[in-house]
Amino acid sequence: MSRTRCTRRLPAAAVAAGLALALAACGGGGATTSADDAAPSAAADQLNPNADLRKQSLTITIWDGYSPKDLPQQVEKKFGFPVKVAIHDTNEMAMAKLTAGPDSGVDVAFVSGQYAQALNEQGLLEPLHPELIPNLANLFPEASQLSYDKGNKFSVPYTWGTTGICYRTDMVKSEPKSWNDILNPPADLKGKVTMMTTERWLALPALKSLGYSINTSDDKQLAEAKDLLLKAKTSLLAYDDTTFGEKLDKGEAAMVEAWDGWCPTTNPKIKFAIPQEGSDLWADTMVVMKSSKNKEAAHEFINYILDPAIHSWVSENILYKVPNKAAMDMLAKNKPDLLEANAPLKMTPADLLKGESIIDLGEASTKYTRLSTEVSASQ
Amino acid sequence: MTTEHDIARPGAATGPLSGRSPRRARVLGRAAARLAFLGPGVGYLIVLLIVPLALLLSYTIFRRGRFGGVVYETTGENFSRLVDPLYLDVFLGSIQTAAITTLAALLLGYPTAYAIARLPRRWKTIALVAVVLPFWTNFLIRVYAWVILLSGPGLVNEALTGIGLIDEPLELLYNQGTIVTGLLYSYLPLMVLPLYAAIERLDPQLREASANLGARPARTFWSVTLPLSMPGVLTGCMFVFVPCLGNFVIPEILGGGRSIMVGNLIRDQFLKARDWPFGATLALAVIAALVVLLFLQAWASRVYGGTGERRA
């Protein structure tokens, strides 16, 4: 296997460069570039549906607290194979782990959509065998329309959501409707607004406010966005990716750029709004590594996650939407109060799909790094 | 056992009366002892510090891999990017912040160390424990504690508005001053400890002699105590300056990410930008600056320390 991988690197890199060029050429005019156009589509292994799973074992890598604590025990009890859970803090750390050597030892990885796309372009992912994942039928039809992987060829969405404005109803005079409310807040909210600092989300409000794609790699558009962000910096309290919810809760901030699942809507004074200019659609996905020697167990594991009783755990406990219709229905039936109290959970897949998927930009991603360094270094 | 004995009394080995072969055996024995004492530590450093560092620094001449890591094609691009005004400004800004913090730590730390050194023995121990006490709590927790103290609706503002000193909460967080405050708080003990060690060591008779010769206390301090404690001053300054320069947590949490230091820049190259070669190059630049500084410190402390030794 490692022999074939060496020869596969080159074409993958060429394809990746090609995709970057293609994106640059169309100026990121929408989320139409689907990853499967460029995917090297490595041949799928022949998997044995009747393989003895008890002889296999599984290593997964996932964010801390992102799955039930007793998930390994549940799986072992049900299917007879042990599950080892490795933790990553960020997508970048997962990528470092998964791309460092020919065999990372990981069977199933949880990474965001654009990273799944990048892994696939490198030929590191096993094309999924839908016949081994009957629970795919539980997903919303929209779940296979995500532009980084149309048709779920190499990834299954685990959670999805969007980015918007999370705000204190008692501190804002009128509810935020536009990204400009964050970029250029009314005088009484100056110094009470935070934005995110992770590059793509730092650029998002400015790009959307200017009417550009969040996947643009056009220098002129990015320069305009930079000017807007530099202006916005003067009225910001801070850049914050992790504690913006607390800042709102304590009243330190009145309005923050936030991921829907991180907006503490359990506080009745806090609400979430999606600006009229539109926003993104992010998804965290499950992928099976090509190097896995336990692919049957990996598929069985993913199938188990898609069981509504398991998948609804995520929404119930971390307030993220899951792209699983059966799970969301189950939640609506069993925990109507939870959905009532947390409006973002009630967003429909159709609404979500109005958002633009973040796509891996290849070499052009350095432009976003530079943009975010320029914005945060300016005085 | 005999070798240990020799180590304990270094003068013993140089006795001129010993014959050739026993002397040689003794030298060999001492070398073996040195190896036994130094070996584990040096081995640890070579394997776990020097080798990874060398690997990292070798990245500086390669190109960035798209998914992190490196592509083994040589390039000088990483070094030419160093002089980009964008990064240069961050670098100079960090040096400025670290220098201000170090100066403030010296001004605060010197009187503290001086006072502790003059305390009665029992109080000395208590004071020293109090100085290192903050290290018993996790660094991040202590930094977040500052957020709770200084934020808009935080304790300081509550107290000030409570007693009617101010009407509107002050903006105490997320600026350059907060970053310096946080760095100063975090690294002040690293200034106090070496200063204390240097001042405590001074022979009180030197001060008495100075007084006997008619010097006022201020003159004694400037002409005797301060020059003799200079090695401690230099060590303390290094201990504070170096970690300040590399810190990335405080600018992010207390500075609100509104300005970045070179530590943030390096961290971001590795964890966000997936640009290991440039991150390694930035790290190399910092290391180079610190090595120069270390040589300066060694030189300065030889100048001051040498005279100190002679006088003592």
XYZ file of C-alpha atoms in Angstrom:
691
model
C 0.000 0.000 0.000
C 2.749 2.422 0.846
C 4.280 1.804 -2.569
C 1.212 3.006 -4.398
C 0.882 6.009 -2.122
C 4.250 7.426 -3.152
C 3.273 7.433 -6.785
C -0.093 8.913 -6.005
C 1.287 12.042 -4.341
C 2.355 13.754 -7.529
C -0.920 13.576 -9.449
C -2.744 14.598 -6.286
C -0.597 17.681 -5.958
C -1.123 18.501 -9.613
C -4.867 18.138 -9.232
C -4.779 20.302 -6.139
C -2.931 23.020 -7.988
C -5.449 22.683 -10.800
C -8.320 23.202 -8.417
C -6.685 26.282 -6.971
C -6.284 27.696 -10.464
C -9.851 26.878 -11.342
C -11.050 28.670 -8.240
C -8.861 31.652 -8.943
C -10.152 31.791 -12.494
C -13.806 31.926 -11.562
C -13.032 34.383 -8.791
C -14.877 32.202 -6.328
C -18.168 33.017 -8.009
C -20.250 30.850 -5.750
C -19.967 27.389 -4.355
C -20.326 25.642 -7.644
C -16.889 24.068 -7.789
C -17.615 20.738 -6.308
C -14.760 18.730 -4.983
C -15.642 15.607 -6.889
C -14.699 17.242 -10.198
C -11.141 17.269 -9.046
C -11.048 14.274 -6.794
C -8.529 11.673 -7.867
C -11.208 9.122 -6.940
C -8.907 6.426 -5.758
C -10.307 3.020 -6.487
C -12.375 1.670 -3.648
C -11.141 -1.400 -1.856
C -13.225 -4.516 -2.035
C -14.826 -4.731 1.377
C -16.341 -7.856 2.801
C -19.769 -7.138 4.252
C -19.539 -10.322 6.275
C -16.091 -9.654 7.739
C -15.652 -10.732 11.341
C -15.594 -7.364 13.061
C -14.401 -8.901 16.314
C -10.996 -9.357 14.700
C -10.764 -5.634 13.908
C -10.102 -2.623 16.070
C -10.723 1.047 15.477
C -8.833 4.250 16.180
C -10.724 7.476 15.704
C -9.580 11.070 16.059
C -12.108 13.659 17.170
C -12.471 16.906 19.119
C -12.689 16.516 22.875
C -16.241 16.246 24.182
C -17.655 15.912 20.667
C -19.061 12.399 21.150
C -20.574 10.487 24.087
C -17.939 9.605 26.682
C -18.984 5.953 26.702
C -19.100 5.602 22.908
C -16.151 3.114 22.780
C -17.835 0.900 25.376
C -21.160 1.052 23.523
C -19.527 0.055 20.253
C -17.447 -2.728 21.757
C -20.466 -4.150 23.502
C -22.549 -4.072 20.366
C -20.061 -5.110 17.673
C -17.176 -6.670 19.587
C -14.323 -4.457 18.330
C -12.415 -2.049 20.580
C -12.389 1.680 19.816
C -9.488 3.919 20.750
C -10.250 7.638 20.817
C -7.520 10.153 19.985
C -8.201 13.842 20.500
C -7.343 16.802 18.306
C -7.901 20.444 19.238
C -8.113 21.843 15.743
C -8.496 20.720 12.150
C -4.873 21.700 11.553
C -3.703 19.328 14.266
C -5.787 16.535 12.779
C -4.281 17.261 9.364
C -0.774 17.171 10.787
C -1.546 13.820 12.351
C -3.187 12.355 9.244
C -0.660 13.525 6.673
C 2.566 13.031 8.611
C 3.345 9.483 7.481
C 2.071 6.784 5.156
C -0.076 5.223 7.876
C -1.330 7.505 10.621
C -2.878 4.588 12.490
C -6.206 6.419 12.404
C -9.177 4.617 10.855
C -11.936 7.207 11.172
C -11.234 10.935 11.411
C -13.608 13.745 12.302
C -12.621 16.862 10.353
C -14.438 19.835 8.839
C -15.695 19.569 5.267
C -12.990 21.570 3.530
C -10.345 19.470 5.268
C -12.054 16.260 4.208
C -11.911 17.675 0.679
C -8.189 18.387 1.036
C -7.505 14.893 2.392
C -9.408 13.382 -0.490
C -7.487 15.439 -3.027
C -4.364 13.955 -1.563
C -5.747 10.484 -2.089
C -5.785 9.702 1.600
C -9.461 8.826 1.926
C -11.322 5.616 1.224
C -14.356 6.186 -0.970
C -17.368 5.297 1.155
C -19.266 2.093 0.599
C -22.871 3.208 1.017
C -24.096 -0.387 1.059
C -22.290 -0.799 4.388
C -23.919 2.339 5.848
C -27.662 1.738 5.575
C -28.300 4.498 8.132
C -27.315 7.057 5.468
C -31.042 6.900 4.744
C -31.608 8.778 8.017
C -29.883 11.887 6.676
C -31.684 14.876 5.229
C -31.531 14.865 1.412
C -29.718 18.221 1.712
C -26.882 16.479 3.546
C -25.584 15.122 0.262
C -25.613 18.560 -1.382
C -22.603 19.998 0.424
C -20.296 21.443 -2.183
C -17.011 20.097 -0.809
C -18.390 16.564 -1.357
C -21.586 16.343 -3.395
C -23.171 12.929 -2.963
C -21.152 12.037 0.138
C -18.568 10.128 -1.863
C -15.860 10.248 0.789
C -17.387 11.941 3.818
C -20.483 11.765 5.974
C -21.543 15.008 7.687
C -21.627 14.675 11.460
C -22.784 18.167 12.368
C -23.556 21.286 10.410
C -24.323 24.872 11.045
C -23.605 28.426 10.124
C -22.048 31.636 11.367
C -24.065 34.639 12.383
C -24.475 37.360 14.953
C -25.155 36.389 18.535
C -26.438 39.328 20.568
C -27.940 40.544 23.830
C -31.510 41.646 23.279
C -31.299 43.967 26.296
C -28.167 45.740 25.065
C -28.895 46.403 21.398
C -31.473 48.985 20.339
C -32.490 47.089 17.234
C -31.756 43.542 16.331
C -28.762 43.075 14.018
C -29.766 42.328 10.428
C -26.578 42.873 8.480
C -22.883 42.118 8.782
C -22.442 45.886 8.730
C -23.967 45.993 12.209
C -20.838 44.202 13.407
C -18.387 45.893 11.074
C -19.677 49.361 11.826
C -21.753 49.221 15.008
C -23.872 52.138 16.270
C -22.028 54.521 18.591
C -23.424 53.030 21.794
C -22.108 49.574 20.887
C -18.562 50.603 20.045
C -16.185 48.554 22.162
C -18.903 45.981 22.801
C -18.475 43.870 19.694
C -16.202 40.909 19.023
C -15.240 39.134 15.821
C -13.567 35.826 15.190
C -9.873 35.613 14.502
C -9.563 32.324 12.589
C -8.738 33.542 9.122
C -11.695 32.373 7.040
C -14.195 33.550 9.640
C -12.338 36.784 10.203
C -12.805 37.584 6.521
C -16.386 36.302 6.284
C -18.360 39.344 7.546
C -16.407 41.717 5.317
C -16.583 39.496 2.227
C -20.316 38.898 2.634
C -20.992 42.554 3.336
C -19.221 43.412 0.060
C -21.231 40.750 -1.734
C -18.242 38.505 -2.464
C -17.815 34.786 -2.099
C -16.213 33.591 1.121
C -14.061 31.338 -1.068
C -12.662 34.157 -3.147
C -8.978 34.283 -3.881
C -9.201 37.507 -5.869
C -6.601 39.945 -4.565
C -8.702 43.030 -5.219
C -11.697 41.634 -3.332
C -9.507 40.576 -0.442
C -7.907 44.021 -0.324
C -11.350 45.634 -0.089
C -12.248 43.218 2.672
C -9.047 44.129 4.497
C -9.885 47.842 4.432
C -13.288 47.086 5.861
C -11.818 44.883 8.576
C -9.213 47.476 9.541
C -11.970 50.045 9.927
C -14.022 47.579 11.965
C -11.097 46.941 14.275
C -11.402 50.433 15.760
C -14.823 49.642 17.196
C -14.071 46.121 18.364
C -13.731 44.999 21.956
C -11.595 42.013 21.005
C -11.012 39.184 18.560
C -12.345 36.056 20.158
C -12.878 32.519 18.863
C -13.501 30.717 22.099
C -14.991 32.834 24.874
C -17.350 35.122 22.963
C -20.292 33.315 24.544
C -19.059 34.159 28.038
C -18.425 37.747 27.046
C -22.069 38.028 25.983
C -23.298 36.218 29.037
C -21.455 38.583 31.375
C -22.513 41.641 29.401
C -18.946 42.457 28.446
C -20.001 42.317 24.805
C -23.381 43.106 23.257
C -22.916 41.574 19.831
C -20.481 38.926 18.627
C -19.715 36.990 15.465
C -20.514 33.437 16.481
C -21.025 29.899 15.280
C -24.654 28.990 15.868
C -23.869 26.132 18.246
C -21.671 28.398 20.375
C -24.246 31.130 20.864
C -25.440 30.649 24.467
C -29.126 30.901 23.646
C -29.933 29.093 26.893
C -29.731 32.618 28.333
C -33.148 34.083 27.422
C -31.576 37.497 26.778
C -29.336 36.101 24.051
C -30.452 35.571 20.459
C -28.903 34.486 17.204
C -29.429 36.107 13.820
C -28.173 35.331 10.340
C -27.368 38.525 8.458
C -29.296 39.221 5.268
C -26.143 39.164 3.102
C -25.874 35.450 3.844
C -23.277 33.424 5.611
C -21.411 30.177 5.461
C -22.444 26.569 5.819
C -19.902 24.563 7.722
C -19.971 20.859 8.338
C -17.860 18.564 10.441
C -17.573 15.201 8.779
C -16.529 11.609 9.330
C -14.045 10.110 6.881
C -12.418 6.691 6.526
C -8.680 6.735 5.926
C -7.364 4.855 2.905
C -4.609 3.423 5.098
C -7.089 1.853 7.510
C -6.867 -1.903 7.883
C -10.226 -1.977 9.607
C -12.463 -0.524 6.933
C -15.422 -2.807 7.631
C -15.371 -1.801 11.298
C -14.979 1.828 10.244
C -18.125 1.664 8.136
C -20.002 -0.133 10.904
C -18.917 2.619 13.300
C -20.150 5.403 11.021
C -23.399 3.530 10.536
C -23.767 3.303 14.315
C -23.182 7.057 14.731
C -25.992 7.710 12.238
C -28.411 5.816 14.462
C -30.881 8.516 15.594
C -30.478 7.613 19.262
C -26.712 8.144 19.042
C -26.597 11.058 16.631
C -29.174 13.096 18.559
C -26.760 13.074 21.521
C -24.765 15.789 19.766
C -27.697 18.164 19.440
C -28.936 17.460 22.902
C -25.587 17.909 24.601
C -23.611 20.384 22.563
C -26.479 22.131 20.796
C -25.125 21.533 17.311
C -27.503 20.659 14.533
C -26.991 17.233 13.015
C -27.831 16.537 9.363
C -29.821 13.499 10.490
C -33.552 13.837 9.938
C -34.430 10.857 12.119
C -32.273 12.224 14.950
C -33.703 15.750 14.723
C -37.259 14.362 14.632
C -36.503 12.266 17.667
C -35.159 15.316 19.480
C -38.214 17.377 18.559
C -40.418 14.665 20.010
C -38.461 13.946 23.181
C -37.060 17.381 24.025
C -39.398 20.016 22.597
C -38.302 22.489 25.318
C -34.686 22.287 24.232
C -35.547 23.256 20.669
C -37.894 25.955 21.871
C -35.177 27.512 24.033
C -32.471 27.336 21.376
C -33.730 28.858 18.162
C -30.628 27.985 16.086
C -31.476 24.298 16.536
C -34.705 24.897 14.635
C -33.036 26.096 11.454
C -34.175 23.942 8.550
C -31.752 22.238 6.158
C -33.152 24.397 3.370
C -32.215 27.534 5.337
C -28.777 26.142 6.062
C -28.177 25.348 2.431
C -28.576 29.024 1.573
C -25.167 29.424 3.198
C -22.020 29.087 1.139
C -19.822 26.098 1.947
C -16.247 26.874 2.886
C -13.941 25.153 0.414
C -10.257 24.415 0.793
C -8.405 26.984 -1.315
C -5.073 25.231 -1.670
C -2.213 27.674 -2.127
C -4.582 30.638 -2.098
C -5.244 29.970 1.572
C -1.993 31.797 2.362
C -3.740 34.986 1.229
C -6.171 34.594 4.100
C -3.317 33.977 6.522
C -1.666 37.179 5.419
C -4.939 39.078 5.610
C -5.530 37.971 9.174
C -1.938 38.760 10.187
C -2.238 42.209 8.634
C -5.483 42.899 10.422
C -4.340 41.686 13.813
C -0.910 43.347 13.585
C -2.258 46.775 12.661
C -2.370 49.251 15.487
C 33.620 6.372 45.943
C 37.077 7.841 45.640
C 36.096 9.796 42.560
C 33.190 11.360 44.350
C 35.585 12.279 47.067
C 37.749 14.014 44.510
C 34.838 15.925 43.094
C 33.957 17.130 46.515
C 37.458 18.408 47.095
C 38.723 19.637 43.766
C 42.066 20.733 45.218
C 42.999 17.198 46.176
C 43.652 15.980 42.640
C 46.242 18.603 41.871
C 48.591 17.586 44.647
C 52.098 17.807 43.162
C 53.395 14.766 45.046
C 51.302 12.108 43.283
C 53.132 9.852 40.841
C 52.429 9.542 37.162
C 50.226 6.466 36.917
C 48.021 7.053 39.961
C 47.549 10.577 38.747
C 46.503 9.366 35.338
C 44.086 6.899 36.903
C 42.695 9.711 38.945
C 42.182 11.881 35.873
C 40.466 9.028 34.094
C 38.328 8.377 37.144
C 37.310 11.969 37.250
C 36.378 11.902 33.588
C 34.263 8.813 34.211
C 32.566 10.562 37.106
C 31.869 13.612 34.977
C 30.374 11.433 32.308
C 28.205 9.664 34.864
C 26.955 12.961 36.252
C 26.589 14.851 32.990
C 25.692 11.975 30.674
C 21.979 11.569 31.413
C 21.230 15.284 31.327
C 23.288 15.990 28.231
C 21.938 12.899 26.505
C 18.398 13.991 27.289
C 19.048 17.446 25.881
C 20.716 16.155 22.746
C 18.005 13.649 21.933
C 14.971 15.672 22.936
C 16.064 19.251 22.350
C 18.966 19.501 19.933
C 17.746 16.898 17.434
C 14.167 18.233 17.114
C 15.515 21.769 16.997
C 17.952 20.846 14.242
C 15.145 19.177 12.300
C 12.938 22.203 12.730
C 15.649 24.581 11.655
C 16.375 22.471 8.593
C 12.815 23.276 7.491
C 13.804 26.901 6.998
C 15.295 26.183 3.595
C 12.371 24.154 2.258
C 8.993 25.012 0.807
C 5.672 24.785 2.571
C 3.620 21.640 2.072
C 0.031 22.339 1.235
C -1.289 20.361 4.192
C 1.409 21.279 6.655
C 4.838 19.703 6.754
C 7.378 20.554 4.100
C 8.116 19.891 0.481
C 11.798 19.100 0.100
C 12.601 21.716 -2.507
C 15.069 24.300 -1.323
C 14.154 27.957 -1.360
C 15.392 31.206 0.149
C 11.874 32.590 0.218
C 11.377 32.045 3.935
C 14.296 34.288 4.770
C 13.346 37.018 2.333
C 9.871 37.061 3.887
C 11.442 37.843 7.268
C 12.214 41.416 6.225
C 8.648 42.018 5.078
C 7.603 45.147 7.019
C 4.519 43.266 8.225
C 6.580 40.717 10.153
C 9.381 43.134 10.990
C 6.907 45.428 12.745
C 5.506 42.547 14.771
C 9.046 41.542 15.699
C 10.082 45.039 16.757
C 6.813 45.537 18.610
C 7.413 42.337 20.559
C 10.925 43.410 21.498
C 9.511 46.716 22.687
C 6.799 45.066 24.769
C 9.271 42.586 26.266
C 11.764 45.376 27.013
C 9.152 47.556 28.748
C 8.033 44.577 30.803
C 11.610 43.716 31.743
C 12.339 47.274 32.827
C 9.161 47.412 34.912
C 10.007 44.033 36.444
C 13.458 45.303 37.360
C 12.124 48.476 38.952
C 9.540 46.511 40.932
C 11.653 43.443 41.564
C 14.834 45.057 42.826
C 13.374 46.732 45.937
C 11.391 43.548 46.635
C 14.463 41.328 46.406
C 16.476 43.819 48.443
C 13.879 43.912 51.183
C 13.571 40.132 51.287
C 17.346 39.729 51.506
C 17.401 41.960 54.589
C 14.578 40.108 56.390
C 15.254 37.834 59.370
C 15.837 34.241 58.275
C 12.374 32.898 59.063
C 10.577 35.717 57.274
C 12.913 35.334 54.331
C 11.642 31.792 53.742
C 8.038 32.886 54.031
C 8.587 35.784 51.636
C 10.333 33.567 49.099
C 7.531 31.011 49.225
C 5.078 33.851 48.677
C 7.033 34.937 45.604
C 6.847 31.505 43.969
C 3.343 30.741 45.234
C 1.618 31.853 41.989
C 3.502 29.114 40.123
C 1.471 26.555 42.010
C -1.582 27.514 39.986
C -1.950 26.919 36.278
C -0.743 29.813 34.156
C -3.921 29.983 32.053
C -6.145 30.173 35.100
C -4.130 33.071 36.470
C -4.381 34.897 33.169
C -8.139 34.392 33.032
C -8.338 35.699 36.579
C -7.115 39.029 35.206
C -10.001 39.030 32.741
C -12.434 38.592 35.620
C -10.730 41.417 37.492
C -10.422 43.930 34.690
C -13.351 43.332 32.310
C -16.050 45.960 31.784
C -18.422 44.409 34.328
C -15.444 43.026 36.283
C -14.477 43.407 39.928
C -12.269 46.479 39.616
C -14.883 48.423 37.692
C -17.636 47.278 40.065
C -15.618 48.447 43.035
C -14.753 51.786 41.471
C -18.321 52.517 40.382
C -19.528 51.192 43.743
C -17.594 53.775 45.721
C -18.574 56.428 43.217
C -15.131 57.178 41.818
C -16.248 56.648 38.242
C -19.609 56.660 36.472
C -18.773 54.621 33.410
C -16.716 51.409 33.549
C -13.135 52.005 32.484
C -11.731 50.143 29.507
C -9.031 48.266 31.333
C -8.749 45.195 29.153
C -7.592 44.450 25.628
C -4.884 47.032 25.124
C -1.110 47.242 25.138
C -1.045 48.214 28.817
C -2.954 45.083 29.785
C -0.490 42.926 27.885
C 2.441 44.471 29.754
C 0.561 44.153 33.051
C -0.126 40.482 32.402
C 3.436 39.727 31.323
C 4.818 41.611 34.312
C 2.587 39.727 36.694
C 3.529 36.385 35.160
C 7.279 36.808 35.107
C 8.040 39.092 38.064
C 9.077 36.133 40.272
C 11.709 35.233 37.680
C 13.222 38.669 38.276
C 12.964 38.625 42.063
C 14.606 35.236 42.612
C 17.976 35.793 40.888
C 18.121 39.320 42.318
C 17.503 37.953 45.781
C 20.240 35.354 45.307
C 22.683 38.044 44.184
C 21.864 40.547 46.922
C 21.689 38.000 49.696
C 25.184 36.775 48.856
C 26.770 40.183 49.327
C 29.082 40.446 52.285
C 27.491 42.874 54.807
C 31.022 43.955 55.750
C 31.351 45.689 52.393
C 28.438 47.929 53.240
C 29.872 48.575 56.676
C 33.207 49.426 55.156
C 31.522 51.823 52.796
C 29.709 53.469 55.705
C 32.907 53.635 57.719
C 34.578 55.428 54.855
C 31.879 58.060 55.042
C 29.495 57.079 52.244
C 25.827 57.806 52.728
C 23.411 54.861 52.241
C 22.495 56.061 48.735
C 26.134 56.267 47.742
C 26.771 52.825 49.232
C 23.913 51.440 47.169
C 25.058 52.973 43.888
C 28.743 52.265 44.352
C 28.735 48.963 46.210
C 25.455 47.041 46.317
C 24.191 47.705 42.805
C 27.419 46.935 40.924
C 27.931 43.790 42.963
C 24.394 42.582 42.307
C 24.699 43.320 38.582
C 25.064 39.639 37.601
C 21.719 39.005 39.317
C 20.194 41.975 37.500
C 21.360 40.644 34.153
C 20.164 37.117 34.878
C 16.789 38.405 36.040
C 16.421 40.549 32.932
C 17.138 37.553 30.712
C 14.728 35.370 32.663
C 11.954 37.919 32.114
C 12.779 39.125 28.610
C 13.082 35.710 26.983
C 9.680 34.234 27.922
C 7.992 37.622 27.368
C 9.236 37.680 23.801
C 7.834 34.248 23.060
C 4.528 34.577 24.879
C 1.391 34.223 22.792
C -1.266 33.494 25.389
C -1.313 36.888 27.074
C -1.626 38.967 23.879
C -4.522 36.717 22.912
C -6.423 36.641 26.202
C -5.546 39.966 27.839
C -4.794 41.779 24.606
C -8.020 40.499 23.053
C -6.105 39.485 19.930
C -6.009 43.153 18.943
C -2.263 43.070 18.573
C 0.064 40.167 18.055
C 3.537 39.317 19.235
C 6.115 37.207 17.490
C 5.007 34.225 19.603
C 1.517 34.452 18.094
C 3.012 34.749 14.647
C 5.045 31.557 15.073
C 2.173 29.656 16.657
C -0.157 30.695 13.834
C 2.290 29.588 11.138
C 2.269 26.092 12.598
C -1.308 25.699 13.787
C -3.325 27.910 11.450
C -1.413 28.724 8.288
C 0.140 25.261 7.965
C 3.359 27.012 6.951
C 5.975 25.103 8.911
C 9.000 26.405 6.986
C 8.155 30.037 7.625
C 7.237 29.271 11.240
C 10.628 27.603 11.640
C 12.339 30.599 10.051
C 10.602 32.982 12.444
C 11.615 30.730 15.331
C 15.200 30.759 14.068
C 15.140 34.576 13.982
C 13.973 34.688 17.590
C 16.590 32.153 18.660
C 19.308 34.145 16.869
C 18.232 37.341 18.626
C 18.253 35.583 21.979
C 21.667 34.021 21.400
C 23.105 37.457 20.695
C 21.456 38.670 23.875
C 22.874 35.745 25.855
C 26.388 36.537 24.679
C 25.896 40.162 25.671
C 24.681 39.043 29.064
C 27.616 36.665 29.515
C 30.030 39.405 28.539
C 28.423 41.995 30.790
C 28.258 39.645 33.710
C 31.962 38.808 33.252
C 32.788 42.485 33.419
C 30.734 43.063 36.567
C 31.044 39.604 38.048
C 34.842 39.597 37.669
C 35.322 42.716 39.752
C 32.776 41.438 42.229
C 34.667 38.209 42.744
C 37.925 40.030 43.290
C 36.478 42.406 45.803
C 34.656 39.724 47.678
